[in-house]
Amino acid sequence: MDYTDAQEALIAHMQDTGALTSGAVETAIRAMPRHLFVPPAYARHAYMDEPMPLAHGQTISQPSTVVVMTEALRVKPGQRVLEIGTGSGWQAALISYIVGVKGSVITIERFAELAREAKQNLRNARVENVDVRVGDGTLGVRGEKFDGIIVTAAAPFVPKPLEQQLKTGGRLVIPMGKVVQEMFVFIKTKKGLEQADVLGQFRFVPLVGKYGFQ
Ligand code: SAM
């Protein structure tokens, strides 16, 4: 099946709504076809701007949400990025395309089955610079520092390890709140995290972990 028209319609829709603003993210969407990242039964709905169910009651965020967050992260070629909440792997794939072969992405998923499926999706899309790990992403990756960190589940507060693992000048994109979430963008300064933006309300599955919901 040829999804080109559907993909172009979704890109145009996200430009109209203001979710998609940069050429870098637009190119990444074309390079990382979303139908490769959704369960096969849903492939023909891959270019609708809707969330989709995943195993274990989790969801693949709707394309606009993934795109708004990717734009807010403002990643650049060569950077090292951490994602918490791999889900389908599509968000990691978009970021990995922008950071390019000299950059890399570590993505952490708490459900092993979802991590396994995401790895397969990334392989199908020929993505080689994403390291998918299973674990509690609220702990981040000990001893590492990142240019950008993106949390794709609803957090009660900023997990301390993630603040510590963000380089000075780096950006953190994180939805926070219990029932409905506000999407926060922080920049790490020498004094700590400074709020740079709030991007409106979203709905996410909870971030469950030591520095998340219990
Ligand atoms: N960005 C993903 C995509 O493109 O498909 C969607 C992610 S989904 C909305 C959120 C994911 O976060 C779920 O798969 C959930 O299992 C995961 N999650 C929740 N708490 C977590 C934690 N502490 N560590 C790692 N993953 C977590």
PDB file of C-alpha atoms and ligand atoms in Angstrom, residues 34 37 54-56 58-62 66 69 83-93 107-111 114 133-139 150-154 203-213, ligand 1:
ATOM      1  CA  ARG A  34       4.717   6.251  10.716  1.00  0.00           C
ATOM      2  CA  PHE A  37       5.688   2.056  13.856  1.00  0.00           C
ATOM      3  CA  LEU A  54      -0.394  -0.304  22.319  1.00  0.00           C
ATOM      4  CA  ALA A  55       0.000  -3.395  24.538  1.00  0.00           C
ATOM      5  CA  HIS A  56      -0.187  -3.050  28.365  1.00  0.00           C
ATOM      6  CA  GLN A  58      -0.175   2.164  26.737  1.00  0.00           C
ATOM      7  CA  THR A  59      -0.629   4.458  23.752  1.00  0.00           C
ATOM      8  CA  ILE A  60       1.238   5.773  20.776  1.00  0.00           C
ATOM      9  CA  SER A  61       0.883   9.538  21.092  1.00  0.00           C
ATOM     10  CA  GLN A  62      -0.960  11.326  18.308  1.00  0.00           C
ATOM     11  CA  VAL A  66       5.022  13.891  18.965  1.00  0.00           C
ATOM     12  CA  MET A  69       7.509  17.872  21.488  1.00  0.00           C
ATOM     13  CA  GLU A  83      13.914   9.759  25.620  1.00  0.00           C
ATOM     14  CA  ILE A  84      11.876   8.327  28.499  1.00  0.00           C
ATOM     15  CA  GLY A  85       8.940   6.231  27.243  1.00  0.00           C
ATOM     16  CA  THR A  86       9.805   4.481  23.973  1.00  0.00           C
ATOM     17  CA  GLY A  87       6.276   3.334  23.101  1.00  0.00           C
ATOM     18  CA  SER A  88       6.300   2.543  19.382  1.00  0.00           C
ATOM     19  CA  GLY A  89       9.728   4.088  18.768  1.00  0.00           C
ATOM     20  CA  TRP A  90       8.419   6.695  16.305  1.00  0.00           C
ATOM     21  CA  GLN A  91       9.428   9.706  18.405  1.00  0.00           C
ATOM     22  CA  ALA A  92      12.909   8.236  18.898  1.00  0.00           C
ATOM     23  CA  ALA A  93      13.110   7.609  15.132  1.00  0.00           C
ATOM     24  CA  THR A 107      15.322   5.557  24.767  1.00  0.00           C
ATOM     25  CA  ILE A 108      14.074   3.784  27.898  1.00  0.00           C
ATOM     26  CA  GLU A 109      10.806   1.820  28.122  1.00  0.00           C
ATOM     27  CA  ARG A 110       9.445   0.166  31.275  1.00  0.00           C
ATOM     28  CA  PHE A 111       7.670  -2.693  29.425  1.00  0.00           C
ATOM     29  CA  LEU A 114       7.014  -2.704  24.029  1.00  0.00           C
ATOM     30  CA  ARG A 133      16.707  -0.038  26.918  1.00  0.00           C
ATOM     31  CA  VAL A 134      14.270  -1.596  29.358  1.00  0.00           C
ATOM     32  CA  GLY A 135      13.972  -0.047  32.813  1.00  0.00           C
ATOM     33  CA  ASP A 136      12.760   2.811  34.944  1.00  0.00           C
ATOM     34  CA  GLY A 137      13.478   5.879  32.841  1.00  0.00           C
ATOM     35  CA  THR A 138      12.965   8.249  35.780  1.00  0.00           C
ATOM     36  CA  LEU A 139      16.489   7.215  36.829  1.00  0.00           C
ATOM     37  CA  ILE A 150      12.261  14.244  26.359  1.00  0.00           C
ATOM     38  CA  VAL A 151       9.736  12.539  28.631  1.00  0.00           C
ATOM     39  CA  THR A 152       6.746  11.092  26.788  1.00  0.00           C
ATOM     40  CA  ALA A 153       4.623  10.101  29.803  1.00  0.00           C
ATOM     41  CA  ALA A 154       2.900  12.286  32.428  1.00  0.00           C
ATOM     42  CA  ARG A 203      -3.106  13.820  27.931  1.00  0.00           C
ATOM     43  CA  PHE A 204      -0.501  11.130  28.533  1.00  0.00           C
ATOM     44  CA  VAL A 205      -0.259   7.769  30.262  1.00  0.00           C
ATOM     45  CA  PRO A 206       1.488   8.160  33.660  1.00  0.00           C
ATOM     46  CA  LEU A 207       5.236   8.067  34.148  1.00  0.00           C
ATOM     47  CA  VAL A 208       5.544   5.210  36.643  1.00  0.00           C
ATOM     48  CA  GLY A 209       8.809   4.909  38.531  1.00  0.00           C
ATOM     49  CA  LYS A 210      10.983   5.892  41.458  1.00  0.00           C
ATOM     50  CA  TYR A 211      10.848   9.597  40.526  1.00  0.00           C
ATOM     51  CA  GLY A 212       7.373   9.381  38.963  1.00  0.00           C
ATOM     52  CA  PHE A 213       3.958   8.122  39.982  1.00  0.00           C
TER      53      PHE A 213
HETATM   54  N1  SAM B   1       6.854   8.518  22.263  1.00  0.00           N
HETATM   55  C1  SAM B   1       6.151   7.274  22.094  1.00  0.00           C
HETATM   56  C2  SAM B   1       5.859   6.987  20.655  1.00  0.00           C
HETATM   57  O1  SAM B   1       6.355   7.697  19.782  1.00  0.00           O
HETATM   58  O2  SAM B   1       5.164   5.997  20.387  1.00  0.00           O
HETATM   59  C3  SAM B   1       4.892   7.218  22.907  1.00  0.00           C
HETATM   60  C4  SAM B   1       5.160   6.964  24.338  1.00  0.00           C
HETATM   61  S1  SAM B   1       3.763   6.492  25.301  1.00  0.00           S
HETATM   62  C5  SAM B   1       2.701   7.874  25.268  1.00  0.00           C
HETATM   63  C6  SAM B   1       4.513   6.554  26.923  1.00  0.00           C
HETATM   64  C7  SAM B   1       5.390   5.380  27.243  1.00  0.00           C
HETATM   65  O3  SAM B   1       6.076   5.645  28.474  1.00  0.00           O
HETATM   66  C8  SAM B   1       4.641   4.073  27.448  1.00  0.00           C
HETATM   67  O4  SAM B   1       5.092   3.117  26.517  1.00  0.00           O
HETATM   68  C9  SAM B   1       4.975   3.680  28.897  1.00  0.00           C
HETATM   69  O5  SAM B   1       5.096   2.291  29.076  1.00  0.00           O
HETATM   70  C10 SAM B   1       6.291   4.396  29.111  1.00  0.00           C
HETATM   71  N2  SAM B   1       6.674   4.662  30.512  1.00  0.00           N
HETATM   72  C11 SAM B   1       5.922   5.072  31.551  1.00  0.00           C
HETATM   73  N3  SAM B   1       6.678   5.218  32.669  1.00  0.00           N
HETATM   74  C12 SAM B   1       7.964   4.895  32.320  1.00  0.00           C
HETATM   75  C13 SAM B   1       9.216   4.855  33.007  1.00  0.00           C
HETATM   76  N4  SAM B   1       9.345   5.165  34.293  1.00  0.00           N
HETATM   77  N5  SAM B   1      10.315   4.478  32.316  1.00  0.00           N
HETATM   78  C14 SAM B   1      10.233   4.142  31.007  1.00  0.00           C
HETATM   79  N6  SAM B   1       9.079   4.152  30.301  1.00  0.00           N
HETATM   80  C15 SAM B   1       7.960   4.538  30.946  1.00  0.00           C
END
